[in-house]
């Protein structure tokens, strides 16, 4: 793992953008694995700014998102489909037909997503990390061998996400469809970003403890090309 500790959120977003830009600049038809959450918003803003100012094009790129809530229509304001269009896709020139997010709640829906990814090789997978160490919606205890599957969200994850649902946990969906850890690990490169003191324990477990399903992100120690970009608060509990 290559680990960068930056001063703050803006510096993390800038560094993450450098990694992304390097990939897209060298491969016009790059396949991007994308994530939702508050952490990657700064990265996405930098991509939009760069597209507008420097003309970096995503017209030949494809994107595959990590996950989506079960039970929210795609046009719901808190669906990840809406999030991605609002925070990234509407600001760059990626083609709608090249944008992919998992959707649905059946085994067939999961298999369809794996099939859509069958003939591509994700060049870079952007990841955040949950305060409990989840990546995508792969909660603690998830087997490292899982592909796209339906998950029951933990109370902790639903509490963390209640801020997007008027602070009301009862409005947060109870299930999600997510790429599995085996799906995520197929990416050529992983770009994990984490900021804030509430991520410090999960970050320390990811980097300093032996890989264990107790901290799903710790599986990344087994991947050969991982860049981790942290702010000082998220890095505060690391040994080194
Ligand atoms: P966040 O979520 O970026 O909103 O903190 C990260 C995650 O849960 O994976």
Short mmCIF file of C-alpha atoms and ligand atoms in Angstrom, two decimals:
data_model
loop_
_atom_site.label_atom_id
_atom_site.label_comp_id
_atom_site.label_asym_id
_atom_site.label_seq_id
_atom_site.Cartn_x
_atom_site.Cartn_y
_atom_site.Cartn_z
CA UNK A 1 0.00 0.00 0.00
CA UNK A 2 1.18 3.48 -0.80
CA UNK A 3 -0.03 5.83 1.93
CA UNK A 4 -0.22 9.62 1.71
CA UNK A 5 -1.15 11.80 4.66
CA UNK A 6 -2.35 15.25 3.64
CA UNK A 7 -3.17 18.28 5.74
CA UNK A 8 -6.92 18.41 5.26
CA UNK A 9 -9.90 17.43 3.12
CA UNK A 10 -9.02 19.80 0.27
CA UNK A 11 -5.45 18.48 0.08
CA UNK A 12 -6.77 14.89 0.09
CA UNK A 13 -9.19 15.73 -2.73
CA UNK A 14 -6.38 17.35 -4.74
CA UNK A 15 -4.06 14.35 -4.29
CA UNK A 16 -6.84 11.90 -5.19
CA UNK A 17 -7.53 13.94 -8.30
CA UNK A 18 -3.85 13.69 -9.33
CA UNK A 19 -4.13 9.89 -9.23
CA UNK A 20 -7.38 9.93 -11.23
CA UNK A 21 -6.10 12.44 -13.78
CA UNK A 22 -2.98 10.36 -14.39
CA UNK A 23 -5.17 7.39 -15.32
CA UNK A 24 -7.65 9.26 -17.51
CA UNK A 25 -4.91 11.29 -19.25
CA UNK A 26 -3.13 8.09 -20.24
CA UNK A 27 -6.18 6.06 -21.22
CA UNK A 28 -9.09 7.82 -22.91
CA UNK A 29 -11.32 4.76 -22.53
CA UNK A 30 -10.50 4.13 -18.86
CA UNK A 31 -12.98 2.15 -16.79
CA UNK A 32 -13.67 3.99 -13.55
CA UNK A 33 -15.00 2.33 -10.42
CA UNK A 34 -16.79 5.05 -8.48
CA UNK A 35 -18.08 5.55 -4.96
CA UNK A 36 -20.66 7.73 -3.23
CA UNK A 37 -20.50 9.33 0.22
CA UNK A 38 -19.19 12.69 1.37
CA UNK A 39 -15.51 11.77 1.00
CA UNK A 40 -15.19 11.64 -2.82
CA UNK A 41 -17.18 14.84 -3.46
CA UNK A 42 -14.00 16.97 -3.46
CA UNK A 43 -12.34 14.58 -5.93
CA UNK A 44 -15.40 14.80 -8.18
CA UNK A 45 -15.38 18.63 -7.97
CA UNK A 46 -11.75 18.62 -9.09
CA UNK A 47 -12.62 16.32 -12.02
CA UNK A 48 -15.43 18.68 -13.07
CA UNK A 49 -13.21 21.76 -12.76
CA UNK A 50 -10.47 20.09 -14.79
CA UNK A 51 -12.95 18.95 -17.45
CA UNK A 52 -14.29 22.50 -17.82
CA UNK A 53 -10.91 24.28 -17.69
CA UNK A 54 -8.62 21.79 -19.45
CA UNK A 55 -11.04 19.78 -21.53
CA UNK A 56 -10.15 16.41 -20.03
CA UNK A 57 -12.73 14.14 -21.64
CA UNK A 58 -14.63 11.19 -20.24
CA UNK A 59 -16.55 10.61 -23.48
CA UNK A 60 -14.93 7.21 -23.98
CA UNK A 61 -14.86 6.23 -20.29
CA UNK A 62 -17.18 3.80 -18.61
CA UNK A 63 -18.11 3.92 -14.95
CA UNK A 64 -19.25 1.25 -12.53
CA UNK A 65 -20.48 2.30 -9.11
CA UNK A 66 -20.01 0.28 -5.99
CA UNK A 67 -23.48 0.15 -4.59
CA UNK A 68 -27.06 1.39 -4.38
CA UNK A 69 -29.82 1.35 -1.78
CA UNK A 70 -32.57 -1.21 -2.19
CA UNK A 71 -36.08 0.20 -2.29
CA UNK A 72 -35.36 3.75 -3.44
CA UNK A 73 -36.45 4.62 -6.98
CA UNK A 74 -33.52 5.81 -9.11
CA UNK A 75 -34.89 9.36 -9.16
CA UNK A 76 -35.15 9.52 -5.35
CA UNK A 77 -33.06 12.44 -4.11
CA UNK A 78 -30.94 10.12 -1.92
CA UNK A 79 -30.42 7.31 -4.43
CA UNK A 80 -26.82 6.82 -5.42
CA UNK A 81 -27.92 7.16 -9.03
CA UNK A 82 -29.06 10.72 -8.24
CA UNK A 83 -25.94 11.37 -6.15
CA UNK A 84 -23.62 10.45 -9.01
CA UNK A 85 -25.49 12.53 -11.56
CA UNK A 86 -25.63 15.54 -9.24
CA UNK A 87 -22.05 15.37 -7.98
CA UNK A 88 -20.16 14.17 -11.05
CA UNK A 89 -21.88 12.98 -14.21
CA UNK A 90 -23.76 16.24 -14.92
CA UNK A 91 -20.46 18.14 -14.80
CA UNK A 92 -18.37 15.98 -17.16
CA UNK A 93 -18.96 14.52 -20.63
CA UNK A 94 -19.38 10.86 -19.69
CA UNK A 95 -22.14 9.26 -21.78
CA UNK A 96 -25.25 8.07 -19.98
CA UNK A 97 -25.04 4.69 -21.74
CA UNK A 98 -21.55 4.21 -20.28
CA UNK A 99 -22.67 4.82 -16.70
CA UNK A 100 -23.48 1.76 -14.59
CA UNK A 101 -24.86 1.42 -11.08
CA UNK A 102 -26.17 -1.79 -9.56
CA UNK A 103 -29.92 -1.82 -9.07
CA UNK A 104 -32.51 -4.15 -7.64
CA UNK A 105 -32.94 -6.66 -4.87
CA UNK A 106 -32.73 -10.12 -6.41
CA UNK A 107 -29.96 -12.60 -7.12
CA UNK A 108 -30.63 -12.05 -10.84
CA UNK A 109 -30.02 -8.30 -10.37
CA UNK A 110 -26.67 -9.09 -8.72
CA UNK A 111 -25.71 -11.50 -11.48
CA UNK A 112 -26.67 -8.94 -14.12
CA UNK A 113 -24.25 -6.45 -12.59
CA UNK A 114 -21.42 -8.97 -12.51
CA UNK A 115 -22.22 -9.81 -16.14
CA UNK A 116 -22.07 -6.12 -17.11
CA UNK A 117 -18.55 -6.01 -15.62
CA UNK A 118 -17.47 -9.31 -17.13
CA UNK A 119 -15.77 -7.85 -20.20
CA UNK A 120 -14.17 -4.81 -18.58
CA UNK A 121 -11.22 -4.41 -16.28
CA UNK A 122 -11.68 -1.52 -13.86
CA UNK A 123 -8.61 0.72 -14.14
CA UNK A 124 -9.16 2.47 -10.83
CA UNK A 125 -11.68 1.79 -8.10
CA UNK A 126 -12.40 4.76 -5.84
CA UNK A 127 -13.28 3.74 -2.30
CA UNK A 128 -14.27 5.47 0.91
CA UNK A 129 -14.23 3.55 4.17
CA UNK A 130 -17.02 3.25 6.71
CA UNK A 131 -16.39 4.05 10.38
CA UNK A 132 -16.81 0.28 10.86
CA UNK A 133 -14.30 -0.53 8.12
CA UNK A 134 -16.80 -1.34 5.38
CA UNK A 135 -15.96 -0.83 1.70
CA UNK A 136 -18.90 -0.45 -0.58
CA UNK A 137 -21.62 -1.85 1.65
CA UNK A 138 -19.53 -4.86 2.61
CA UNK A 139 -20.06 -4.75 6.34
CA UNK A 140 -17.82 -6.47 8.94
CA UNK A 141 -18.13 -10.25 8.68
CA UNK A 142 -18.62 -10.26 4.89
CA UNK A 143 -16.61 -13.00 3.17
CA UNK A 144 -13.74 -11.77 1.02
CA UNK A 145 -15.04 -14.13 -1.71
CA UNK A 146 -18.40 -12.47 -2.27
CA UNK A 147 -19.29 -10.91 -5.61
CA UNK A 148 -22.20 -8.47 -6.08
CA UNK A 149 -24.84 -9.28 -3.47
CA UNK A 150 -27.69 -7.91 -1.38
CA UNK A 151 -26.80 -6.84 2.15
CA UNK A 152 -28.65 -5.93 5.30
CA UNK A 153 -27.21 -2.62 6.48
CA UNK A 154 -25.89 -2.46 10.03
CA UNK A 155 -27.43 -0.11 12.56
CA UNK A 156 -24.12 1.80 12.59
CA UNK A 157 -24.14 2.40 8.83
CA UNK A 158 -27.80 3.43 8.89
CA UNK A 159 -27.08 5.86 11.75
CA UNK A 160 -24.09 7.28 9.86
CA UNK A 161 -26.27 7.82 6.77
CA UNK A 162 -29.31 9.20 8.61
CA UNK A 163 -27.83 12.67 8.13
CA UNK A 164 -28.92 12.44 4.49
CA UNK A 165 -32.46 11.44 5.50
CA UNK A 166 -33.42 14.40 7.75
CA UNK A 167 -31.51 12.75 10.60
CA UNK A 168 -34.18 10.05 10.75
CA UNK A 169 -32.78 6.50 10.76
CA UNK A 170 -36.25 5.13 9.99
CA UNK A 171 -36.08 6.69 6.53
CA UNK A 172 -32.72 5.03 5.75
CA UNK A 173 -33.21 1.88 3.67
CA UNK A 174 -32.46 -1.38 5.48
CA UNK A 175 -30.87 -3.13 2.49
CA UNK A 176 -28.47 -2.36 -0.33
CA UNK A 177 -27.00 -4.01 -3.42
CA UNK A 178 -23.22 -3.84 -3.47
CA UNK A 179 -20.20 -5.05 -5.39
CA UNK A 180 -18.63 -7.73 -3.25
CA UNK A 181 -15.09 -7.68 -1.97
CA UNK A 182 -14.03 -10.15 -4.69
CA UNK A 183 -15.50 -7.77 -7.29
CA UNK A 184 -13.66 -4.78 -5.82
CA UNK A 185 -10.36 -6.68 -5.64
CA UNK A 186 -10.41 -7.31 -9.42
CA UNK A 187 -9.70 -3.61 -10.11
CA UNK A 188 -6.21 -2.87 -11.42
CA UNK A 189 -5.74 -0.06 -8.95
CA UNK A 190 -7.55 0.95 -5.76
CA UNK A 191 -7.76 4.57 -4.60
CA UNK A 192 -9.05 4.73 -1.03
CA UNK A 193 -9.67 8.12 0.55
CA UNK A 194 -10.61 8.82 4.16
CA UNK A 195 -10.87 11.99 6.18
CA UNK A 196 -11.94 12.90 9.70
CA UNK A 197 -11.36 11.58 13.20
CA UNK A 198 -14.33 9.20 13.01
CA UNK A 199 -12.43 7.14 10.43
CA UNK A 200 -9.18 6.85 12.45
CA UNK A 201 -9.98 3.47 14.08
CA UNK A 202 -11.11 1.92 10.79
CA UNK A 203 -8.02 3.25 8.98
CA UNK A 204 -5.71 1.86 11.67
CA UNK A 205 -7.41 -1.55 11.45
CA UNK A 206 -7.18 -1.50 7.65
CA UNK A 207 -3.43 -0.81 7.62
CA UNK A 208 -1.93 -2.05 10.88
CA UNK A 209 -3.93 -5.20 11.66
CA UNK A 210 -3.76 -8.54 9.87
CA UNK A 211 -6.44 -8.86 7.17
CA UNK A 212 -9.66 -9.97 8.78
CA UNK A 213 -13.33 -9.85 7.87
CA UNK A 214 -13.76 -7.82 11.11
CA UNK A 215 -12.43 -4.89 9.05
CA UNK A 216 -13.44 -5.47 5.41
CA UNK A 217 -11.02 -2.77 4.16
CA UNK A 218 -8.07 -4.76 5.56
CA UNK A 219 -8.44 -7.08 2.54
CA UNK A 220 -6.73 -4.32 0.54
CA UNK A 221 -3.41 -5.40 2.07
CA UNK A 222 -3.71 -8.36 -0.34
CA UNK A 223 -4.03 -6.11 -3.43
CA UNK A 224 -0.87 -5.19 -5.32
CA UNK A 225 -1.72 -1.59 -6.26
CA UNK A 226 -3.45 0.42 -3.54
CA UNK A 227 -3.10 4.14 -2.93
CA UNK A 228 -4.50 5.35 0.41
CA UNK A 229 -4.94 9.09 0.86
CA UNK A 230 -5.74 10.33 4.36
CA UNK A 231 -6.02 13.60 6.18
CA UNK A 232 -4.16 14.00 9.46
CA UNK A 233 -7.21 13.18 11.57
CA UNK A 234 -7.95 9.93 9.76
CA UNK A 235 -4.26 8.96 10.00
CA UNK A 236 -3.99 9.82 13.71
CA UNK A 237 -4.13 6.25 15.02
CA UNK A 238 -1.65 4.66 12.60
CA UNK A 239 1.43 3.03 14.12
CA UNK A 240 3.84 4.62 11.70
P1 LIG B 1 -18.51 8.84 3.71
O1 LIG B 1 -18.84 7.31 3.55
O2 LIG B 1 -17.60 9.20 2.58
O3 LIG B 1 -19.83 9.54 3.62
O4 LIG B 1 -17.84 9.00 5.04
C1 LIG B 1 -17.80 6.41 3.29
C2 LIG B 1 -18.33 5.01 3.34
O5 LIG B 1 -19.22 4.72 4.14
O6 LIG B 1 -17.84 4.17 2.57
#
